[in-house]
XYZ file of C-alpha atoms in Angstrom:
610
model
C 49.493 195.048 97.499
C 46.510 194.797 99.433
C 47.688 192.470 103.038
C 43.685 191.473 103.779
C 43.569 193.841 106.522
C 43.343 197.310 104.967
C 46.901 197.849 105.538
C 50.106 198.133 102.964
C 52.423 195.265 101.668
C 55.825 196.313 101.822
C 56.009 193.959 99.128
C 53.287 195.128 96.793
C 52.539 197.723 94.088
C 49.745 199.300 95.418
C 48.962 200.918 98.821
C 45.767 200.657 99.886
C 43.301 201.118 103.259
C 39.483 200.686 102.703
C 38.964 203.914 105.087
C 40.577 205.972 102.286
C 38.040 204.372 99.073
C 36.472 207.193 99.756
C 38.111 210.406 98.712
C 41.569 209.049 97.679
C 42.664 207.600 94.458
C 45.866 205.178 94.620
C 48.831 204.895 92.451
C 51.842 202.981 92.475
C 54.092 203.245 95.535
C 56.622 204.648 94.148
C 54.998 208.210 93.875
C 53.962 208.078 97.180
C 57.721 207.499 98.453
C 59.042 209.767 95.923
C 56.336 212.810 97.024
C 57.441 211.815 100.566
C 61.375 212.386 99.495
C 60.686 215.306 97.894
C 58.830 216.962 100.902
C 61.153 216.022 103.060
C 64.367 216.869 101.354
C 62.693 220.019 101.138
C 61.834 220.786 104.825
C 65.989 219.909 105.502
C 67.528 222.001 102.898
C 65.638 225.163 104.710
C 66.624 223.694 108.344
C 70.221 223.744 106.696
C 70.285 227.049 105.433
C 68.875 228.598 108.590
C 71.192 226.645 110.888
C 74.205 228.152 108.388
C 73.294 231.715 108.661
C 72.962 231.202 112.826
C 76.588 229.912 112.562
C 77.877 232.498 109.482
C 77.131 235.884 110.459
C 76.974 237.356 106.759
C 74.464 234.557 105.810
C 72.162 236.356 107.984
C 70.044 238.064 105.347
C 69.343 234.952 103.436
C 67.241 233.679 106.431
C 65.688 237.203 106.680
C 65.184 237.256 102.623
C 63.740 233.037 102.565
C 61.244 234.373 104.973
C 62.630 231.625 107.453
C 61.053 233.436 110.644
C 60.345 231.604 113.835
C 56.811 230.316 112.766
C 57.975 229.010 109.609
C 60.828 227.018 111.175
C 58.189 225.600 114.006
C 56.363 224.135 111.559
C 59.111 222.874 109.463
C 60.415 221.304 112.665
C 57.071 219.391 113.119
C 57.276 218.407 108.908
C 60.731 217.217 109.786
C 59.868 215.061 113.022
C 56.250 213.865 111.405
C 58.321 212.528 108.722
C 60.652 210.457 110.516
C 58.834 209.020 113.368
C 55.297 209.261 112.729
C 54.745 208.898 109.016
C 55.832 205.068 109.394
C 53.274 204.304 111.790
C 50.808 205.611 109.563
C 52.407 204.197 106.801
C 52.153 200.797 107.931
C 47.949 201.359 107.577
C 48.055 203.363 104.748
C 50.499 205.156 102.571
C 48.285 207.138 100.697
C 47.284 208.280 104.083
C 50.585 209.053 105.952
C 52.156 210.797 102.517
C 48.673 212.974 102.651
C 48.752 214.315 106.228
C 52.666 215.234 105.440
C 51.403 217.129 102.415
C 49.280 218.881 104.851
C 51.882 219.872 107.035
C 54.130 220.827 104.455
C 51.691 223.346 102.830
C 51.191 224.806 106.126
C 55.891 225.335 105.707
C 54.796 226.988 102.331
C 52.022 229.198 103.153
C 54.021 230.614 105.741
C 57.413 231.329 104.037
C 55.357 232.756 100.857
C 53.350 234.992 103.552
C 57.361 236.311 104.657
C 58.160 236.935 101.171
C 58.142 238.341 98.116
C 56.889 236.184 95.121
C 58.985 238.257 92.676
C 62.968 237.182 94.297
C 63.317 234.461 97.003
C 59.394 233.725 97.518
C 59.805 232.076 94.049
C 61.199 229.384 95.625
C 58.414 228.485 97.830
C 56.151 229.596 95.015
C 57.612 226.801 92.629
C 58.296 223.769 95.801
C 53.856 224.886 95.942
C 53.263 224.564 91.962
C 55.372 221.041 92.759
C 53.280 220.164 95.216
C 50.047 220.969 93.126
C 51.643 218.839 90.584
C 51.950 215.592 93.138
C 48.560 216.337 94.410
C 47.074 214.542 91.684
C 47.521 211.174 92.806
C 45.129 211.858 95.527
C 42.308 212.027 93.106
C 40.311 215.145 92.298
C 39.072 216.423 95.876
C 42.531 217.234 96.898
C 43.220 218.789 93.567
C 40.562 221.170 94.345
C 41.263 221.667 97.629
C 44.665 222.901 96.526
C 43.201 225.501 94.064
C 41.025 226.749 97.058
C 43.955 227.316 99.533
C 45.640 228.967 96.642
C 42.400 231.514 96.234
C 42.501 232.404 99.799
C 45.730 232.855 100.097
C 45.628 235.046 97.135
C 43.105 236.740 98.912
C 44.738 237.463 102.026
C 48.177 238.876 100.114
C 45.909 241.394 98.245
C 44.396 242.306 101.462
C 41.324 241.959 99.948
C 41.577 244.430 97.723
C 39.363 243.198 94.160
C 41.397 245.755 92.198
C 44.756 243.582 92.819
C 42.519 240.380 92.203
C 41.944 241.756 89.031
C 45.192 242.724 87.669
C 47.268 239.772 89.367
C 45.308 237.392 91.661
C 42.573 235.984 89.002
C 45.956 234.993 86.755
C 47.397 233.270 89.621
C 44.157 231.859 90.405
C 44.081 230.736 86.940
C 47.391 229.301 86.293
C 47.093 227.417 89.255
C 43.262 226.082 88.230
C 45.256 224.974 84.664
C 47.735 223.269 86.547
C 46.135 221.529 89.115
C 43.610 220.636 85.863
C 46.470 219.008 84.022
C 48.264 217.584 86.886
C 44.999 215.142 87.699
C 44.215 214.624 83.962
C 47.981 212.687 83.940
C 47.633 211.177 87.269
C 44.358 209.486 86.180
C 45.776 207.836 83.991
C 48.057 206.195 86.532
C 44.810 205.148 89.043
C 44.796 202.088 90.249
C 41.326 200.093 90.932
C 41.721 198.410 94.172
C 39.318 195.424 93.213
C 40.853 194.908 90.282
C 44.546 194.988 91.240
C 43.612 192.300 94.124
C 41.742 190.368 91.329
C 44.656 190.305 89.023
C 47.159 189.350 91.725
C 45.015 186.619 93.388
C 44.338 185.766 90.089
C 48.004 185.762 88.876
C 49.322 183.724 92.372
C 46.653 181.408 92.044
C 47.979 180.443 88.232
C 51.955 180.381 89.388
C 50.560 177.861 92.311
C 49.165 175.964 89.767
C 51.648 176.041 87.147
C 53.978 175.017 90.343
C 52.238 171.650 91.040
C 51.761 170.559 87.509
C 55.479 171.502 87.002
C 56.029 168.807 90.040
C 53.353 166.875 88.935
C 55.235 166.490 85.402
C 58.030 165.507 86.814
C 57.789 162.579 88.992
C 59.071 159.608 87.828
C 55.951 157.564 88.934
C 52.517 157.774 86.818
C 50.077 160.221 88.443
C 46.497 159.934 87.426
C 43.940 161.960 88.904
C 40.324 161.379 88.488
C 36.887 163.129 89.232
C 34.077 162.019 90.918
C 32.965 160.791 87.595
C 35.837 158.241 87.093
C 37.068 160.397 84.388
C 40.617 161.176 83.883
C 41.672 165.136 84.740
C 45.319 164.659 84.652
C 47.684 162.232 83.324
C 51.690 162.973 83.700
C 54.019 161.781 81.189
C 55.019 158.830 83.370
C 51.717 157.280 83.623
C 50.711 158.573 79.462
C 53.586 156.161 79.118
C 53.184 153.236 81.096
C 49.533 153.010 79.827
C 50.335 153.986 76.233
C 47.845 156.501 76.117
C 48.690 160.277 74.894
C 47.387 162.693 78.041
C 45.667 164.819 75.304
C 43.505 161.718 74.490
C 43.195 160.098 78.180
C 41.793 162.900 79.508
C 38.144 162.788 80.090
C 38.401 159.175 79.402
C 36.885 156.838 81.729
C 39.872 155.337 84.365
C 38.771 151.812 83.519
C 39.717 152.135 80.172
C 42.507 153.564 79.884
C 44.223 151.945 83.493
C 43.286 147.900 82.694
C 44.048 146.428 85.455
C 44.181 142.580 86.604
C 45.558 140.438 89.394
C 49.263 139.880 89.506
C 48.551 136.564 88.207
C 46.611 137.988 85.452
C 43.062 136.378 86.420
C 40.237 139.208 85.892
C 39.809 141.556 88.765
C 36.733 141.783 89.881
C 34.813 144.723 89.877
C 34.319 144.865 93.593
C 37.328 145.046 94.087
C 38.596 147.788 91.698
C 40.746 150.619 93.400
C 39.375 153.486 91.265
C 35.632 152.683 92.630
C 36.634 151.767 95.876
C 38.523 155.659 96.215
C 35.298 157.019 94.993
C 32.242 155.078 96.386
C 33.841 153.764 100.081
C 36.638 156.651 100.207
C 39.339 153.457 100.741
C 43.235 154.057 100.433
C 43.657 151.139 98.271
C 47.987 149.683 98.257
C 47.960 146.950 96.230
C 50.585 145.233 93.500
C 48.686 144.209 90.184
C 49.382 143.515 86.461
C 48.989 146.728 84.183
C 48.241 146.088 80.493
C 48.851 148.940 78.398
C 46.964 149.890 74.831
C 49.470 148.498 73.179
C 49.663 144.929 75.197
C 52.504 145.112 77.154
C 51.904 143.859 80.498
C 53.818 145.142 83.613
C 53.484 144.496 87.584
C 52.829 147.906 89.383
C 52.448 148.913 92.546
C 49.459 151.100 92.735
C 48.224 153.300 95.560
C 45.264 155.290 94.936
C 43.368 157.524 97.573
C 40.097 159.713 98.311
C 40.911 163.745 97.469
C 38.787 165.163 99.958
C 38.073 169.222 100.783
C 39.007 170.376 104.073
C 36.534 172.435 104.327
C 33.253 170.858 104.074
C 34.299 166.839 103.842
C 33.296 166.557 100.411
C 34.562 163.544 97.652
C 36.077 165.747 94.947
C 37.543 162.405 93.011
C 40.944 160.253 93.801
C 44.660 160.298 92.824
C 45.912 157.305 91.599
C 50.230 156.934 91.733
C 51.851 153.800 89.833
C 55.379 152.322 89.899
C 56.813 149.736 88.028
C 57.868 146.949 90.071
C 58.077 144.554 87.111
C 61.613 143.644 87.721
C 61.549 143.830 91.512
C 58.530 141.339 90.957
C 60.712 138.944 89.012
C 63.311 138.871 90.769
C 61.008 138.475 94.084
C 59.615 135.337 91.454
C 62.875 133.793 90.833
C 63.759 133.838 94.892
C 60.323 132.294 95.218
C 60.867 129.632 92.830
C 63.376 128.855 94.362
C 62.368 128.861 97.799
C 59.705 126.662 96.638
C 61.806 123.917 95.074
C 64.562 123.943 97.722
C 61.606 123.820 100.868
C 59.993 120.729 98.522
C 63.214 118.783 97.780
C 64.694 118.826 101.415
C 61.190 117.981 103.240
C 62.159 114.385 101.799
C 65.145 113.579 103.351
C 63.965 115.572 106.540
C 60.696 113.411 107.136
C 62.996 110.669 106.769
C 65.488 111.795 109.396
C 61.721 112.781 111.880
C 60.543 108.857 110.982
C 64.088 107.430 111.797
C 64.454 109.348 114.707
C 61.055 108.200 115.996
C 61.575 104.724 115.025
C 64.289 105.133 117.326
C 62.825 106.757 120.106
C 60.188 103.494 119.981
C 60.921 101.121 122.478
C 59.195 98.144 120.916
C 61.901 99.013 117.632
C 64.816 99.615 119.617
C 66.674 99.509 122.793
C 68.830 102.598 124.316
C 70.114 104.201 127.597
C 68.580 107.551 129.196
C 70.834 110.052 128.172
C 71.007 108.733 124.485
C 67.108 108.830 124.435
C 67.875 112.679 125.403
C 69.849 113.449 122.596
C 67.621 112.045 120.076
C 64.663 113.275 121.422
C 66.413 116.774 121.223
C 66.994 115.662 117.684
C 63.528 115.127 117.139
C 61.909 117.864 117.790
C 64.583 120.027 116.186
C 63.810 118.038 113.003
C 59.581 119.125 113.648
C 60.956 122.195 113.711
C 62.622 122.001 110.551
C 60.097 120.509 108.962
C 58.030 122.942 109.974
C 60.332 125.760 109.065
C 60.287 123.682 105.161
C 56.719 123.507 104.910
C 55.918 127.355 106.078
C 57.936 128.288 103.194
C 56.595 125.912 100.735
C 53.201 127.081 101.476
C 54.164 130.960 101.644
C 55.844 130.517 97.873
C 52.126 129.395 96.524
C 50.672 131.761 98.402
C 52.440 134.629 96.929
C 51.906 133.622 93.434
C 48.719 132.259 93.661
C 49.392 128.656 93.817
C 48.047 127.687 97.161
C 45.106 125.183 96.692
C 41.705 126.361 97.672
C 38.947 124.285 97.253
C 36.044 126.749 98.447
C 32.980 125.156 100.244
C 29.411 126.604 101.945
C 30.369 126.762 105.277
C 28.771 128.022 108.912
C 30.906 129.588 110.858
C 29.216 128.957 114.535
C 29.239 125.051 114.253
C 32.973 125.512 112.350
C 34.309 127.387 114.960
C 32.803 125.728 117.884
C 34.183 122.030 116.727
C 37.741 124.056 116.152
C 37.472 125.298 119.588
C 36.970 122.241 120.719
C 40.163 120.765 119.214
C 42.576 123.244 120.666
C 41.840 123.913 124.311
C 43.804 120.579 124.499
C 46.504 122.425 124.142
C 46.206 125.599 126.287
C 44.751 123.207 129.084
C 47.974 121.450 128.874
C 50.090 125.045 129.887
C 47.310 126.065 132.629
C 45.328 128.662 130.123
C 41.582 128.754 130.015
C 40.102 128.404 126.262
C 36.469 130.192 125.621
C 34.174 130.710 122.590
C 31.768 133.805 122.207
C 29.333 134.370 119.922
C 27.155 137.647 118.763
C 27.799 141.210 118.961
C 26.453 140.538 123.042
C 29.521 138.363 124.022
C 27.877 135.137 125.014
C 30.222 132.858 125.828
C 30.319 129.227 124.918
C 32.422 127.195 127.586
C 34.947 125.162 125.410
C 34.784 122.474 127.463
C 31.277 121.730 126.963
C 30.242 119.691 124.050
C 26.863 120.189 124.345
C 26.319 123.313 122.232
C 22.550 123.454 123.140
C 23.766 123.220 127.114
C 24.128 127.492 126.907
C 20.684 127.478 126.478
C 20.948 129.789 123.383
C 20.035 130.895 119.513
C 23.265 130.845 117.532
C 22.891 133.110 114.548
C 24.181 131.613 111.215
C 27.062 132.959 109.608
C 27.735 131.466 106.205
C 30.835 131.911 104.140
C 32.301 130.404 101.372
C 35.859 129.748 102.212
C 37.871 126.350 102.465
C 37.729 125.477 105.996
C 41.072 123.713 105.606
C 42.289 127.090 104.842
C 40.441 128.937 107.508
C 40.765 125.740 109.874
C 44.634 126.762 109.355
C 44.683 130.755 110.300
C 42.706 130.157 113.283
C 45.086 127.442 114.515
C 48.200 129.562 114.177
C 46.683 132.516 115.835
C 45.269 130.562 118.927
C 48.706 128.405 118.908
C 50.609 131.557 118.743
C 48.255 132.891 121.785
C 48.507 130.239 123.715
C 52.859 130.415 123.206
C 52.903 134.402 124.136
C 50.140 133.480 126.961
C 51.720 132.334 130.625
C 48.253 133.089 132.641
C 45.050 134.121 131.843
C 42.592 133.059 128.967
C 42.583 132.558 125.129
C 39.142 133.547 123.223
C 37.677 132.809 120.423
C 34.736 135.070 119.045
C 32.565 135.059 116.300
C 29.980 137.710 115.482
C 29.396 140.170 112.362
C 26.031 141.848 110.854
C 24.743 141.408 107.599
C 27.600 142.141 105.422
C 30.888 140.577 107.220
C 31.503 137.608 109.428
C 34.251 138.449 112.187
C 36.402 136.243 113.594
C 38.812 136.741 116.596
C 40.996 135.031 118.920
C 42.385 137.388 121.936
C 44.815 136.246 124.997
C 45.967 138.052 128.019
C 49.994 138.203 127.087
C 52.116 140.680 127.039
C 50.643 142.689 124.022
C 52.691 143.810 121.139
C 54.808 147.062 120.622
C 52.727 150.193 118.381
C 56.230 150.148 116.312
C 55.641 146.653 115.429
C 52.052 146.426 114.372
C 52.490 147.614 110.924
C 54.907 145.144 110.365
C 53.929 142.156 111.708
C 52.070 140.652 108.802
C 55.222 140.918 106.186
C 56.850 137.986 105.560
C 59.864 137.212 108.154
C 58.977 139.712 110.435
C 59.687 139.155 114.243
C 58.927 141.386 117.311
C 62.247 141.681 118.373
C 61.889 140.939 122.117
C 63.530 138.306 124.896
C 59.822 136.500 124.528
C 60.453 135.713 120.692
C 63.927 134.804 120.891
C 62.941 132.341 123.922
C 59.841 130.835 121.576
C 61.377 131.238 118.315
C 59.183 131.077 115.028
C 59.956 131.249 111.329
C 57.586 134.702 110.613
C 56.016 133.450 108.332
C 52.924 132.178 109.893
C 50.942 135.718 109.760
C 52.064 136.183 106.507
C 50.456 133.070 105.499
C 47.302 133.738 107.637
C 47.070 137.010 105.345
C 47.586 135.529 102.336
C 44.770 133.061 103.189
C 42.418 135.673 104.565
C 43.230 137.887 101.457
C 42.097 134.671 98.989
C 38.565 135.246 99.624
C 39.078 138.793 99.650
C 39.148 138.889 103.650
C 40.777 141.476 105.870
C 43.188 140.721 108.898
C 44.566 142.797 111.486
C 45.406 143.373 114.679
C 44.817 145.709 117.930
C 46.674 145.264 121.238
C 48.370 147.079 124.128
C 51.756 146.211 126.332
C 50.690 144.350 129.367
C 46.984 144.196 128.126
C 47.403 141.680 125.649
C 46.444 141.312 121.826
C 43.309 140.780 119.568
C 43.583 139.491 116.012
C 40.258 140.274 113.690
C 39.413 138.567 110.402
C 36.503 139.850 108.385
C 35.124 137.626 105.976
C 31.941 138.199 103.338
C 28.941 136.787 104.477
C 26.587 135.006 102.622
C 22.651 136.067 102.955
C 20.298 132.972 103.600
C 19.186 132.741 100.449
C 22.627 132.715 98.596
C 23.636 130.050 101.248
C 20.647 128.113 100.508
C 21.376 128.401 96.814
C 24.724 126.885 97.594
C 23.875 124.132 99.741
C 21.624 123.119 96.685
C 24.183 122.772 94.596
C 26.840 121.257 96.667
C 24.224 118.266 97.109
C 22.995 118.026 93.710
C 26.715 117.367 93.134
C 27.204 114.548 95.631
C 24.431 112.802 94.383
C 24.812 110.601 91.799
C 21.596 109.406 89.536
C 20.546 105.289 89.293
C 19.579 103.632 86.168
C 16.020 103.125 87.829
C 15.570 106.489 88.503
C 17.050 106.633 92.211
C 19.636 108.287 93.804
C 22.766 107.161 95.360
C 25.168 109.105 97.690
C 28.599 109.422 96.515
């Protein structure tokens, strides 16, 4: 088999060197290393018999009679040594090559012990091992067929001495019957040619089909549905997991638009829009899209899946050639996840009663004008107090992450402007990192200007805010921004806390970044799941529930936002949100219509507020 370099696969069928196209024809190896045996075997059965007769006196006639004189044993010596050491060097670059030039040498072993005897008693021998080798010259291809009917011409010639009266009594039949031969030999060898294009065709070819047959074997077997689609959006492969889960034979999904055959929805089963569909995402943006959702097959059945689907893209030159799509059922992981919720949900609602109780005892307590106590009893329930916050707290993070995960969490969307929103919310919480010695700060643009929070004179920085408009629920947004600058300001024990706002004409960005001790690369990925903690002596000292970034992403994810984070140890951490923006003139659309709806119309014609 041809190894891409001209050279011979040990593990092939073929030998092959491009420097031999040229005037030698190629069979299968096994000729070649059975000539080569042959030759060989040869060359030691004479060494044999003439080391015998050196050792056994009355053998010495035999090496007199084979013609085994001192030239003919030189040059079997060099057959014999070409064989064993260099052949396989040559070998290694060509066969066809390294069994030819032995053929060469061994002819020159024949020639010489025909020339030392007679053709009628022992020269027979070398006579027929030179017919044998005529036979096996065939798989060179014709040039070497001829070239073995010309050697046996003038070698003819020179046992006649030249004499044309000989030539025409015994050397033209020899001449002949070797011509014949030689003839016959290559007619059977060419059938046995190999064409070196051809053979590498067929194997590529024939490896290329056993890869493939490989991965659709694999392919076929997964558990989980595999869809792959073109740059069309057309179905090229569907495996009997996915053909299954959809309800669609593969022999009628394929070439079938995605869309149609993978309906998808939210997990709540509200439409998804189509801005947000995986499939188009893969193939228009190149997104890796992770997502759970609601599958509803051709038959109706509805089932939660967890669906990944990514970009296939070519090494080579970058480009799109469609996406892979790989679902799982998580229907009964997703119920059971439901059932914990519920109940979650109900136990956080039905024991924030009788806490905010205990908190409005306790503080009735802790009132002087209510009641009367010593110091150290004022410590204990003041200790009690804020443990019972805490709780609270603890209660109502939970009650809020239940709706959020199945899509209960109220959301009352509103047109809203990000600069003025964020500079009023700014202004709320440097309260609290004055209070622990931090310095609070609000930027805005892409150029960093900054926006003393202290100042509440917006037009004292002597600047053009941009307007960012959004439609979001600032209660909802007013909420992610205050756990991310509270949990800044916790993490923070000097420096700063910032607050930025900037974006272009597509996305809004958000940010709040402190000078703490940053957050370990392990933990990153993690730290937006739901109880996650960064396990460190700082988190144990603050304490938390982990579930306030949870419900910041949850929030952020509602109006189909993006959150994440970037931070290194000792440097401190930056949280991003990206939200849609609005263009003016949807903004001014919606500002319309908020105040057509506060308006309410008089009998006479005018307007009153409501």
């Amino acid at each position: 088999m041809y190894n891409g370099r001209g050279g011979v696969s040990t593990s092939g069928d073929v030998y092959y060197n491009a420097s031999m196209d040229y005037f030698l024809h190629h069979v299968a190896k096994v000729w070649y290393r059975l000539y080569y045996g042959w030759m060989l075997g040869f060359s030691l059965a004479i060494t044999a018999v003439f080391i015998y007769g050196q050792l056994v006196p009355s053998w010495n006639q035999y090496i007199n009679q084979f013609g085994l004189t001192t030239t003919t044993m030189v040059l079997v010596a060099i057959h014999i040594a070409y064989s064993l050491t260099v052949y396989w060097i040559v070998q290694r670059r060509s066969g066809p090559l390294a069994v030819f030039t032995g053929a060469m040498l061994f002819s020159l072993v024949l020639l010489s012990g025909m020339s030392q005897t007679d053709l009628g008693s022992y020269g027979a021998v070398y006579l027929a091992a030179w017919l044998a080798m005529a036979a096996f010259g065939g798989i060179f291809g014709l040039p070497i067929v001829l070239g073995s009917v010309f050697l046996t011409s003038v070698y003819t010639l020179f046992q006649s001495d030249f004499q044309f009266d000989w030539l025409r009594d015994v050397g033209w039949l020899l001449i002949a019957a070797e011509a014949a031969f030689a003839l016959g030999c290559y007619l059977f060898w060419r059938r046995q040619y190999v064409e070196t294009q051809t053979q590498q065709l067929t194997q590529l070819s024939g490896q290329l089909q056993s890869r493939q047959q490989q991965s659709e074997i694999l392919i076929q077997s997964i558990a989980d549905g595999v869809i792959v689609i073109n740059t069309e959006g057309r179905i090229s492969l569907i495996n009997p997991a996915a053909a299954a889960m959809t309800n669609w034979p593969a022999n009628e999904a394929t070439g079938v638009d995605a869309q149609l055959v993978v309906k998808l929805t939210k997990e709540n089963g509200e439409p998804l829009p189509k801005e947000q569909d995986p499939f188009a995402l893969a193939l228009t943006q190149r997104q890796h899209m992770s997502l759970p959702l609601q599958l509803t097959g051709r038959n109706g059945k509805k089932m939660i899946i967890s669906l990944v689907v990514s970009p296939i893209i070519l090494p080579a030159n970058q480009a799109l050639a469609g996406a892979v799509a790989v679902m799982r059922d998580i229907s009964e992981q997703h119920a059971v996840e439901k059932q914990r919720a519920d109940f979650i949900s109900t136990a956080a609602h039905e024991m924030r009663t009788p806490v905010a109780a205990i908190e409005g005892y306790l503080a009735l307590a802790l009132n002087e004008k209510v009641s009367t106590i010593d110091g150290r009893a004022r410590g204990f329930l003041e200790k009690a107090h804020t443990s019972t916050q805490h709780l609270g707290k603890l209660f109502q993070d939970l009650l809020t992450s239940s709706k959020a995960e199945d899509g209960r969490l109220s959301n009352h969307p509103a047109l809203v402007e990000m600069g003025t929103f964020m500079q009023q919310l700014t202004d709320d919480l440097k309260i609290a990192a004055q209070k622990k010695g931090l310095f609070a700060e609000f930027l805005v643009g892409s150029s960093g200007e900054t926006i003393d929070a202290t100042s509440k004179d917006v037009g004292s920085a002597h600047m053009i805010k941009p307007l960012y408009y959004v439609y979001v629920d600032p209660d909802r947004i007013r909420e992610v921004i205050t756990n991310l600058f509270d949990n800044a300001v916790k993490y923070t024990d000097q420096g700063k806390i910032s607050i930025g706002l900037t974006g272009n004409t597509e996305v809004v960005q958000m940010y709040v970044r402190d000078t703490g001790p940053g957050i370990p690369p392990d933990d990153i990925p993690h730290l937006f799941q739901k109880f996650y903690r960064v396990d460190n002596s700082a988190t144990r000292t603050i304490g938390g529930t982990g579930l306030g970034l949870f419900i910041c992403r949850k929030i952020v994810e509602l109006y189909q936002g993006r959150i994440w984070v970037e931070s290194e140890l000792n440097k401190g951490s930056t949280f991003f949100i990206n939200l849609p923006r609005l263009s003016t003139a949807r903004a001014t659309e919606l500002q319309a219509a908020q105040q057509a709806a506060t308006t309410v119309p008089m009998p006479t014609g005018s307007t009153r507020t409501a």
